mmCIF file of C-alpha atoms and ligand atoms in Angstrom:
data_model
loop_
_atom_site.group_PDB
_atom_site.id
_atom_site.type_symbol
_atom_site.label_atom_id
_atom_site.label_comp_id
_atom_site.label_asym_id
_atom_site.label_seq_id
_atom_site.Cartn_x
_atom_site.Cartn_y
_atom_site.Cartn_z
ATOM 1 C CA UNK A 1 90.762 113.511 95.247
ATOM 2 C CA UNK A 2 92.945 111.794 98.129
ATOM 3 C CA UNK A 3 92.618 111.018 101.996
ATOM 4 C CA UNK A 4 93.363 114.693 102.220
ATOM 5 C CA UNK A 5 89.256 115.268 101.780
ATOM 6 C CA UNK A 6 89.332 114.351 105.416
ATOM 7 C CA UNK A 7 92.007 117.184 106.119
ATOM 8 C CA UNK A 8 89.732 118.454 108.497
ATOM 9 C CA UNK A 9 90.128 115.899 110.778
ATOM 10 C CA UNK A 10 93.989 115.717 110.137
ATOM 11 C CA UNK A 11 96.614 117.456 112.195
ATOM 12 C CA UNK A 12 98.709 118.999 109.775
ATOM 13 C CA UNK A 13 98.537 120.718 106.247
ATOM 14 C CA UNK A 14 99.022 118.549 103.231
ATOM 15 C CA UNK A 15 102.862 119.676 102.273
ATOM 16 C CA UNK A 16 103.878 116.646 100.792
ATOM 17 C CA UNK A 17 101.089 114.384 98.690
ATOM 18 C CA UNK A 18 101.007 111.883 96.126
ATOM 19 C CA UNK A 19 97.509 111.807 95.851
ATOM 20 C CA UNK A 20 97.057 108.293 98.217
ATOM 21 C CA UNK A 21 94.158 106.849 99.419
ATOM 22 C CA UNK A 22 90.659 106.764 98.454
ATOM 23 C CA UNK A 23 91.213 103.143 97.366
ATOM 24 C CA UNK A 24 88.441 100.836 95.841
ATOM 25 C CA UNK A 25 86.035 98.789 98.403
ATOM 26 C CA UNK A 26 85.872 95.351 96.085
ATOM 27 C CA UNK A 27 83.176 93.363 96.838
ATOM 28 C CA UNK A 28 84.336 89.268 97.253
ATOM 29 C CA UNK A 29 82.901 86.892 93.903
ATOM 30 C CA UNK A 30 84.007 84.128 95.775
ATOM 31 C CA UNK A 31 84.211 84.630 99.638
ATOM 32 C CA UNK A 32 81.788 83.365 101.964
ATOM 33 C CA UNK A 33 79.438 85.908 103.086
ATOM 34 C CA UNK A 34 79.106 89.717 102.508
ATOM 35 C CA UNK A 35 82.651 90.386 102.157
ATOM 36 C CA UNK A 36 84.653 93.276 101.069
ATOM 37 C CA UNK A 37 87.937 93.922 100.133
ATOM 38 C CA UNK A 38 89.572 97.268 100.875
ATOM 39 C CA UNK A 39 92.331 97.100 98.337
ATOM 40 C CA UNK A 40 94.741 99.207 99.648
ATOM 41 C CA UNK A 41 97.622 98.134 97.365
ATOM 42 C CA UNK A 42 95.821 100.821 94.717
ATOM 43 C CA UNK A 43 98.076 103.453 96.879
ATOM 44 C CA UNK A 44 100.909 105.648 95.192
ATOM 45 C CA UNK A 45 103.540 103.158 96.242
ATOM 46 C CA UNK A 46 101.165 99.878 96.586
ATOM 47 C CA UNK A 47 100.785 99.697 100.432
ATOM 48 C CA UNK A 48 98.496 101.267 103.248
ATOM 49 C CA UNK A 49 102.000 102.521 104.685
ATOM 50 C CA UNK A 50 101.139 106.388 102.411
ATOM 51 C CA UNK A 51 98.328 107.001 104.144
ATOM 52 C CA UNK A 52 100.534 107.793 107.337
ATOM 53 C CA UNK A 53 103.524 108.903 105.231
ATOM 54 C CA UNK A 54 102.200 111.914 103.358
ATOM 55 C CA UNK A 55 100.764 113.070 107.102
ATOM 56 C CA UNK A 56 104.172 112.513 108.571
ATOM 57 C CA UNK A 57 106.388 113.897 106.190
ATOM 58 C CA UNK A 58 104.200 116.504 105.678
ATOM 59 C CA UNK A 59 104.509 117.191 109.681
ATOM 60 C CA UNK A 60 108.480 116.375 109.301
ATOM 61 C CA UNK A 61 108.461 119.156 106.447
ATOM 62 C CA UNK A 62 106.587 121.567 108.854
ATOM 63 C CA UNK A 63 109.337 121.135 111.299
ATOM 64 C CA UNK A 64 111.981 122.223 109.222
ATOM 65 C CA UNK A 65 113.272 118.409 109.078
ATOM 66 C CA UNK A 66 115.984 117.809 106.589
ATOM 67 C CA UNK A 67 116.125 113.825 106.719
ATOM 68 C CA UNK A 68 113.464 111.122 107.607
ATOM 69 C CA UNK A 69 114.337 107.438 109.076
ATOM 70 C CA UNK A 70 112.324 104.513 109.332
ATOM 71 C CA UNK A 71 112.830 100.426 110.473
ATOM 72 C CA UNK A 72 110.969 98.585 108.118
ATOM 73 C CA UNK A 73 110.209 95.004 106.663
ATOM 74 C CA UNK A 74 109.728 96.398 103.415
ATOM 75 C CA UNK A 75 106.727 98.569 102.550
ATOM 76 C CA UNK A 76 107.198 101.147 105.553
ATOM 77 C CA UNK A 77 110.839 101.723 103.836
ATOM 78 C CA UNK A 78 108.898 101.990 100.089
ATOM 79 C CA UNK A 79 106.753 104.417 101.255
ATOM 80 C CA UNK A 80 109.140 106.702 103.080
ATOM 81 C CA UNK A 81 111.578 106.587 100.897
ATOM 82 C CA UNK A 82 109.088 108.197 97.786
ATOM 83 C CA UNK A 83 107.131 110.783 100.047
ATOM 84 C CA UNK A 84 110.631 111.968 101.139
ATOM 85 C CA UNK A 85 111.968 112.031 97.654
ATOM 86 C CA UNK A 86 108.839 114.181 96.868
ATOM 87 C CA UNK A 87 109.827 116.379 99.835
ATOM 88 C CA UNK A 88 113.657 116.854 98.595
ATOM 89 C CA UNK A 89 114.520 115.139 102.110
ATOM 90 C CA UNK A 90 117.142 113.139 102.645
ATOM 91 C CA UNK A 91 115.981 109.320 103.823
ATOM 92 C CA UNK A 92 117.764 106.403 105.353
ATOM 93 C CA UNK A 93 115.591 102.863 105.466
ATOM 94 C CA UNK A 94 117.071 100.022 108.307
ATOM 95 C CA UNK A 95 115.819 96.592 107.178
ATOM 96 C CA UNK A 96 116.684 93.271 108.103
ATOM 97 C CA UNK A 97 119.789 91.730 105.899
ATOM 98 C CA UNK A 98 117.673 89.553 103.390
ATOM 99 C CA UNK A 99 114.076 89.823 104.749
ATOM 100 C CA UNK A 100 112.872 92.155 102.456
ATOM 101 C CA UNK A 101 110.670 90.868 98.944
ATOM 102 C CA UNK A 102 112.572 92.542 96.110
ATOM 103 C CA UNK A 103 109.420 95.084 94.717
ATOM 104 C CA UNK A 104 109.983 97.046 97.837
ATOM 105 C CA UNK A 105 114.024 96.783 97.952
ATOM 106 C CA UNK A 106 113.217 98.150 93.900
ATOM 107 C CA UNK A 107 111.235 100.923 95.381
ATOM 108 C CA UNK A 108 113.577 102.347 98.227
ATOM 109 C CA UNK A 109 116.828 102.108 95.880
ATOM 110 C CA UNK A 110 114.800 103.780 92.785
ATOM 111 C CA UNK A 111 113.824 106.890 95.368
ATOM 112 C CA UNK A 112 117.327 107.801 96.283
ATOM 113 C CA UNK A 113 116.730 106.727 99.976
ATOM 114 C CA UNK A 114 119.938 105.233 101.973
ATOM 115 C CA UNK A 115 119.441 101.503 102.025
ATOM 116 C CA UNK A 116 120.970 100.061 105.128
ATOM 117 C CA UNK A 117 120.829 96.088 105.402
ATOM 118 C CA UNK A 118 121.037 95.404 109.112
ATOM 119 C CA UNK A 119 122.100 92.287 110.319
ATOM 120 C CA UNK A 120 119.455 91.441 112.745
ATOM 121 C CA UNK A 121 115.724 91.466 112.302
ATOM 122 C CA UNK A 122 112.847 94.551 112.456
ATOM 123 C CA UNK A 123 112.558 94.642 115.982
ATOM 124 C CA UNK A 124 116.163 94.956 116.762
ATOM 125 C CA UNK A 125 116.350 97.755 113.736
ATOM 126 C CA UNK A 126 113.328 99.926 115.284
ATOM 127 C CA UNK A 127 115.200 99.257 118.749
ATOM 128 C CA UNK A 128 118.370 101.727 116.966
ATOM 129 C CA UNK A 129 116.884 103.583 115.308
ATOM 130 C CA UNK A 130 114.065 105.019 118.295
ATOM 131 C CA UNK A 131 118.173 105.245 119.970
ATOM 132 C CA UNK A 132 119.610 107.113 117.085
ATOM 133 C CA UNK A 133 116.421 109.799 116.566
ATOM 134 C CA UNK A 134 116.844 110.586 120.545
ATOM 135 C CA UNK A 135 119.788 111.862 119.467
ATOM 136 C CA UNK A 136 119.650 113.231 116.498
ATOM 137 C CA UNK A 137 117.122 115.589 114.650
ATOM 138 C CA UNK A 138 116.242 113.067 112.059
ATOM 139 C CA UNK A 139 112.524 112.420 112.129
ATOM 140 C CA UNK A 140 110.957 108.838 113.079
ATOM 141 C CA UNK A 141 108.619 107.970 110.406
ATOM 142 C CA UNK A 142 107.790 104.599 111.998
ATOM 143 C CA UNK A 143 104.348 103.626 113.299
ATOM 144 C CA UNK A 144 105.432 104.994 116.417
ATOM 145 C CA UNK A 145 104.752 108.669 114.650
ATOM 146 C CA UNK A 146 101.822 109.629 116.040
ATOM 147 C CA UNK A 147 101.108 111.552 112.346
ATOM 148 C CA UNK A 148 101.333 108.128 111.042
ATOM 149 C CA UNK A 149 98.637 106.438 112.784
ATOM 150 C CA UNK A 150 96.100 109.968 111.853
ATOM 151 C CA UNK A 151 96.880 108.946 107.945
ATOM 152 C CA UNK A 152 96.087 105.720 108.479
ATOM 153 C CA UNK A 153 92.953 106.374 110.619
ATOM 154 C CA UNK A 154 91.479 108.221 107.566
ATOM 155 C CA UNK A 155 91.157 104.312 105.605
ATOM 156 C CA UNK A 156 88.443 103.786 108.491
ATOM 157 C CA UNK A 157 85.976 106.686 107.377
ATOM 158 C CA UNK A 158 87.043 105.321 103.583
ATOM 159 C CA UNK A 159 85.173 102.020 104.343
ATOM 160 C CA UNK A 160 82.059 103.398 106.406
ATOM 161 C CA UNK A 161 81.712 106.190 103.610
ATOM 162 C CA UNK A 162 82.148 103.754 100.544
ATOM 163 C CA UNK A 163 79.891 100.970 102.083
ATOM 164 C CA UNK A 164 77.354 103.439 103.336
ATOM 165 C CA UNK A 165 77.563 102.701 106.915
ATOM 166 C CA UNK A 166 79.977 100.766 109.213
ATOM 167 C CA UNK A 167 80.810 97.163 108.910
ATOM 168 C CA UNK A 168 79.858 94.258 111.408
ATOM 169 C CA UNK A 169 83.445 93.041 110.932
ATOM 170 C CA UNK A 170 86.690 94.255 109.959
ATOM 171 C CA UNK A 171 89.630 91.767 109.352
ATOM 172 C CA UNK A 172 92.685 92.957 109.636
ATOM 173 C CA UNK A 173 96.718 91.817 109.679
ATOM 174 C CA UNK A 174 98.748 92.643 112.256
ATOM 175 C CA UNK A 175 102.568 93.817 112.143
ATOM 176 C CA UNK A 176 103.533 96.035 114.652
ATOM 177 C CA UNK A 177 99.572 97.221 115.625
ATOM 178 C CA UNK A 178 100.146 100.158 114.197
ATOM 179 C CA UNK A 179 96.999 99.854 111.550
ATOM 180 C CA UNK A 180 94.789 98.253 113.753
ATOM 181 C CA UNK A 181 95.036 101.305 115.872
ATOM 182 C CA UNK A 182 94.896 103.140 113.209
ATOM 183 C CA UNK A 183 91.814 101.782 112.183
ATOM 184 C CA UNK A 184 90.160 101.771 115.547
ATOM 185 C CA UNK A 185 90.484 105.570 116.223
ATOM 186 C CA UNK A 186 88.722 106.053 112.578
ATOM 187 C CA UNK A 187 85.834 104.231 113.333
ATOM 188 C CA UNK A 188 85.503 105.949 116.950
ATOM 189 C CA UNK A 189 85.605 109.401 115.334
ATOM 190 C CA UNK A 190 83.122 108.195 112.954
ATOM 191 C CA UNK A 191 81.023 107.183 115.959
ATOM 192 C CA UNK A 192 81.249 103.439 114.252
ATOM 193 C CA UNK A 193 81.947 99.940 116.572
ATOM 194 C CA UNK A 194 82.804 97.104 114.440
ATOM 195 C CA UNK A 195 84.435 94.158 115.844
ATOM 196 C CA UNK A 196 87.849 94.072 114.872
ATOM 197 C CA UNK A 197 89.514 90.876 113.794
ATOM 198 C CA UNK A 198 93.262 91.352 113.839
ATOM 199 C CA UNK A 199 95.333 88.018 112.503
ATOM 200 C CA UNK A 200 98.673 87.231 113.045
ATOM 201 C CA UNK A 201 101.065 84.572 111.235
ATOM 202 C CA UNK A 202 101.551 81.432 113.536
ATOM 203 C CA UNK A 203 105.591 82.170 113.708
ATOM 204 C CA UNK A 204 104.774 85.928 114.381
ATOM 205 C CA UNK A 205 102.439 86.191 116.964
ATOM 206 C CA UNK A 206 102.834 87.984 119.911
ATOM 207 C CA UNK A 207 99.761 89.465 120.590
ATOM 208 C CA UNK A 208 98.218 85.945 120.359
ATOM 209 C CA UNK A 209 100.896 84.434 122.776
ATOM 210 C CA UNK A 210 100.673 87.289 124.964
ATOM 211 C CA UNK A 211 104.875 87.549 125.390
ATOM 212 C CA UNK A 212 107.275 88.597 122.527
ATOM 213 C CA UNK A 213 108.526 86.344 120.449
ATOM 214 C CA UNK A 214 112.161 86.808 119.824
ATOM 215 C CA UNK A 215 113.019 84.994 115.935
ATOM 216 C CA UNK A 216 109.779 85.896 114.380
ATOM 217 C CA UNK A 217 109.150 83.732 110.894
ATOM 218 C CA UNK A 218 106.447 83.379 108.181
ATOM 219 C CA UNK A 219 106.399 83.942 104.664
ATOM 220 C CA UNK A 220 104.476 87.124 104.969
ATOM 221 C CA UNK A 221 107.680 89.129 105.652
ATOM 222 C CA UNK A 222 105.400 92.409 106.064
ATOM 223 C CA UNK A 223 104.083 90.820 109.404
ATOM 224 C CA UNK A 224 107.307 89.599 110.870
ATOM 225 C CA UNK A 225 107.320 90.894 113.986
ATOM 226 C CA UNK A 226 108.170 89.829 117.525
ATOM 227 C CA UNK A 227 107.772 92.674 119.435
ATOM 228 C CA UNK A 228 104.436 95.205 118.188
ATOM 229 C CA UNK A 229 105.388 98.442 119.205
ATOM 230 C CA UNK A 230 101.664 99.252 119.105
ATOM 231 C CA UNK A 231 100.743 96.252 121.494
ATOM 232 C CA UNK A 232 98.339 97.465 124.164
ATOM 233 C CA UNK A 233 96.866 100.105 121.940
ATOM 234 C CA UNK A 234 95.752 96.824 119.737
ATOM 235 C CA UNK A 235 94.905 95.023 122.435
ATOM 236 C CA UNK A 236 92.449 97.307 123.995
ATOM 237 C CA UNK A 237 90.780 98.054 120.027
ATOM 238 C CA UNK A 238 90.259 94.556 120.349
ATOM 239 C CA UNK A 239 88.789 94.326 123.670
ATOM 240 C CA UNK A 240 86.525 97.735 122.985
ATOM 241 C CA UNK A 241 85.647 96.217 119.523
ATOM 242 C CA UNK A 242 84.495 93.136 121.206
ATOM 243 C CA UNK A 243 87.213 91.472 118.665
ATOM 244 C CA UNK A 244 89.443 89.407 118.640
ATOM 245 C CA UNK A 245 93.191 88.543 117.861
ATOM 246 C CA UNK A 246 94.338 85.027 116.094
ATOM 247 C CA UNK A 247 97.260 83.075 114.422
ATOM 248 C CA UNK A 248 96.898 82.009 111.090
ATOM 249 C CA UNK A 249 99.204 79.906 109.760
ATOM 250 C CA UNK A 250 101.325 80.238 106.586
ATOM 251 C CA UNK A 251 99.584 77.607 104.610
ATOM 252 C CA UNK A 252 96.263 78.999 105.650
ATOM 253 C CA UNK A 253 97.578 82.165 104.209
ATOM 254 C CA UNK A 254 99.149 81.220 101.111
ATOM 255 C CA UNK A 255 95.494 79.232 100.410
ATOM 256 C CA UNK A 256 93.648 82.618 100.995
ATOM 257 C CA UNK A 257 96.530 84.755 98.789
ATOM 258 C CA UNK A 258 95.644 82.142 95.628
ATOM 259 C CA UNK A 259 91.959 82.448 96.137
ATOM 260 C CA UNK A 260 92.061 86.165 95.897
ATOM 261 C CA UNK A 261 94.166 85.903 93.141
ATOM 262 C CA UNK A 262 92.310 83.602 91.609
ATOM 263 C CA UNK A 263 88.995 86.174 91.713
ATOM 264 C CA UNK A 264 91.506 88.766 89.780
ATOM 265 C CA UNK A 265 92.426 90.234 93.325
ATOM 266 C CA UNK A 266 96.540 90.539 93.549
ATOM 267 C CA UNK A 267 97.488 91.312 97.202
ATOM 268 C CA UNK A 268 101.196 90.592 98.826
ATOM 269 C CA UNK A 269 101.180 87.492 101.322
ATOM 270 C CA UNK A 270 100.599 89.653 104.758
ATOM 271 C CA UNK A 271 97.585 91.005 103.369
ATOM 272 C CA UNK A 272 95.922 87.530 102.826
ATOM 273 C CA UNK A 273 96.483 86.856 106.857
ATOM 274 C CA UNK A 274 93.158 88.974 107.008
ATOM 275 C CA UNK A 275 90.831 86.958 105.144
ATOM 276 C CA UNK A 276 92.922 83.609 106.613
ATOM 277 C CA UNK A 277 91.383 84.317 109.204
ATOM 278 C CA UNK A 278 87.795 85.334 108.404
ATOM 279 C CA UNK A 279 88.082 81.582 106.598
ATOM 280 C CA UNK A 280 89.344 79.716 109.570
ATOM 281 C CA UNK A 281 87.557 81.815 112.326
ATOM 282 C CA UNK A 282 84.516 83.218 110.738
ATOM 283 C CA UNK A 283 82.759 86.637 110.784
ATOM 284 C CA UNK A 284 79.627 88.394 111.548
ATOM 285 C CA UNK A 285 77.349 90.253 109.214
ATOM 286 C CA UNK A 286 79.279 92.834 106.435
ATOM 287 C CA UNK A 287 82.462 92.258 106.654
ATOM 288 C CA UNK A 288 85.459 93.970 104.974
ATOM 289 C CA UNK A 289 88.884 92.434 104.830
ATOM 290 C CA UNK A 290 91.729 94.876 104.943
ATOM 291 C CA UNK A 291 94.441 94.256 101.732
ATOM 292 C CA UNK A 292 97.065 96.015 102.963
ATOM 293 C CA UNK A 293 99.468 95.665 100.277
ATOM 294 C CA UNK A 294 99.936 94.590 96.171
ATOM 295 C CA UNK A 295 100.830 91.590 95.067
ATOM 296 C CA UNK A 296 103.619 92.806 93.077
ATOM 297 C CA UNK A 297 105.351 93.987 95.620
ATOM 298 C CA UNK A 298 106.797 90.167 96.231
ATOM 299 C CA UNK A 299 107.253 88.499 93.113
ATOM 300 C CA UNK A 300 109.799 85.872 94.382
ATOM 301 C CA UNK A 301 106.318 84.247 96.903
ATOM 302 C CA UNK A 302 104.217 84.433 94.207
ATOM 303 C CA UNK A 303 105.899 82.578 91.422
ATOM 304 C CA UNK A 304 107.117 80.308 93.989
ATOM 305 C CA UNK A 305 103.188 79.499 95.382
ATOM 306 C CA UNK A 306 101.330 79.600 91.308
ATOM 307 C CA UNK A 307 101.514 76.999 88.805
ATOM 308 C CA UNK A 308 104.499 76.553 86.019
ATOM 309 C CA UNK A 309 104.897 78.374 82.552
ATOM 310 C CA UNK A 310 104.556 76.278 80.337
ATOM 311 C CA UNK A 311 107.607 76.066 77.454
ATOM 312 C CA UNK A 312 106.879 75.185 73.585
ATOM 313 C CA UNK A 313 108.509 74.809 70.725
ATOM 314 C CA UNK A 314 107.651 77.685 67.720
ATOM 315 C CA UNK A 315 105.173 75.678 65.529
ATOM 316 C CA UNK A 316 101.356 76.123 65.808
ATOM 317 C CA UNK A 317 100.487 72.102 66.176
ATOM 318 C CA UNK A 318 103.197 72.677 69.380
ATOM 319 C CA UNK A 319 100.983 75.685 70.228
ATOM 320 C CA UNK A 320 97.578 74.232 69.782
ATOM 321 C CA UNK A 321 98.572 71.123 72.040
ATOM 322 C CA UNK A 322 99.600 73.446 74.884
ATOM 323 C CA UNK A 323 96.510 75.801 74.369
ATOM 324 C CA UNK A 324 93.931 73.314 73.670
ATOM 325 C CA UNK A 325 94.796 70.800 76.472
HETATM 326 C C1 PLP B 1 102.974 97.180 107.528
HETATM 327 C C2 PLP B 1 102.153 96.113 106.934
HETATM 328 C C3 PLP B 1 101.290 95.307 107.712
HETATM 329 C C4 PLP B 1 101.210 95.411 109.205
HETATM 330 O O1 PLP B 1 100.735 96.646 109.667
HETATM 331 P P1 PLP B 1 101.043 97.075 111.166
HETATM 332 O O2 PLP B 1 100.576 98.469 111.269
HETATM 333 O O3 PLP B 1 102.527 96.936 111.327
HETATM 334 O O4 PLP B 1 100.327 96.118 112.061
HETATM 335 C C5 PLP B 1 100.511 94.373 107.070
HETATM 336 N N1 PLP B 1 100.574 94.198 105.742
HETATM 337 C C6 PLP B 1 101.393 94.942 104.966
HETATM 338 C C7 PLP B 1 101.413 94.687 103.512
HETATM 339 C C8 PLP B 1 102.204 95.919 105.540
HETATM 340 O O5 PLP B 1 103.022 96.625 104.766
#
């Protein structure tokens, strides 16, 4: 089984799958509250981003594409470069020079896809390449693909389905607004209203200032944006949902990625924005929090934000000290 058991409600046929979505609904141990997790780093290549890949390539395939191109901050990039590799499309990935955690730099270089370090940050990197795909016939894979946004809609009848019903809440991060959209278009198909609670990183939050911000910075790399491509479609889900969208900051979401962790629950540090801000800014009723990517996709955070390993020498009474402490 996969998202595809909503292909009904899909525009295209499933050409190119990896079997994605359908991801587990984890209720919290430890949160506040009826709270949910929708764990969405369980995907093929640990990130929400295949839900609208395997729709989009599958559309690029159905076109006759022969190459796919995406700007990413990491997982976008991941994802496009394994559902093209699936495909036997050629792929070319624009990030920004150093600003990408190394389990999705792993993950584009192991799928054959063309990584190109650009010297300049996302938004100046989907700026070239929307440029480059006027002119050429290289499909835009970005959240700007309207095929992405349909894959991505399907995680919204995942929730109401695996809960039984809608939820009051729905916390979410926010990039570029494309999965808040997303989101927001599943639940009105599914005739469901939830309040949606986007949250953006203090140092990356346009939607919250209400002007771009031109050197986004946080730690959660997957939400370092400045300019949402997505920004009035969010806006208005937020208005309809009788929402809202806040700045977290990075210690505030840091404090929520160990407490997940620390219930067994690995996400990467964008993901944690969304229950950041259910902590700081509270919820109504059943809520589910949106984990929009694994842990293990940045390793270089996460040993930098948990405790040390601990050295010893090879005897047992060196061992037992270090155990038994
Ligand atoms: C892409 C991404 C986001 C942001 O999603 P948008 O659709 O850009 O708002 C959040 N978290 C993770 C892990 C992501 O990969």
């Amino acid at each position: 089984m996969s998202l595809w058991k909503y292909a009904d409600r899909l525009p295209v046929e499933p050409l190119v799958t990896l079997e994605e979505g359908e991801t587990p609904l984890i209720r919290s141990a430890k949160l506040p509250g009826d709270t949910w997790l929708k764990f969405e780093g369980a995907n093929p290549t640990g990130s929400f981003k295949d839900r609208g890949m395997t729709v989009a390539v599958s559309a690029a395939m159905a076109e006759g594409a022969e190459a796919v191109i995406c700007a990413s901050t990491g997982n976008t990039a991941a994802s496009a470069a394994a559902y093209a590799a699936r495909a036997g499309l050629r792929c070319a990935v624009i990030v920004p020079d150093g600003k990408i955690a190394t389990g999705k730099l792993a993950q584009a270089l192991m799928h054959g896809a063309d990584v190109i370090a650009l010297r300049g940050n996302f938004d100046q990197a989907l700026a070239l390449v929307r440029e480059l795909t006027d002119r050429h016939p290289i499909a835009l894979v970005n959240s700007l693909n309207e095929f992405r946004i349909e894959g991505q809609k399907t995680a919204a009848f995942e929730v109401c389905d695996q809960l039984g019903g809608a939820p009051d809440t729905l916390c979410i991060p926010v990039g570029n607004a494309g999965n808040i959209t997303a989101y927001w278009r599943g639940f009105q198909e599914y005739n469901a209203s939830p309040h949606l609670h986007g949250y953006q990183a203090e140092g990356a939050a346009p939607l919250v200032k209400g002007e771009p911000v031109e050197n986004p910075e946080t730690v959660a790399s997957a939400i370092r944006i400045g300019n949402p491509a997505r920004w009035e479609e969010a806006m208005n889900a937020v208005t309809a949902s009788r929402g809202e969208i806040r700045a977290v900051s990075d210690a505030e979401i840091l404090d929520a990625y160990r407490r997940l962790a620390a219930e067994g629950i690995f996400c990467e540090p964008a993901s944690a924005a969304s229950v950041a801000g259910m902590l700081k800014y509270g919820s109504e009723g059943t809520t589910v929090c949106v984990l929009t990517g694994h842990g293990l996709k940045d390793p270089t955070t996460a040993i930098a934000n948990a405790q040390p390993v601990v050295p010893c020498e090879p005897s047992l009474e060196a061992l037992e000290k270090v155990v038994l402490r």
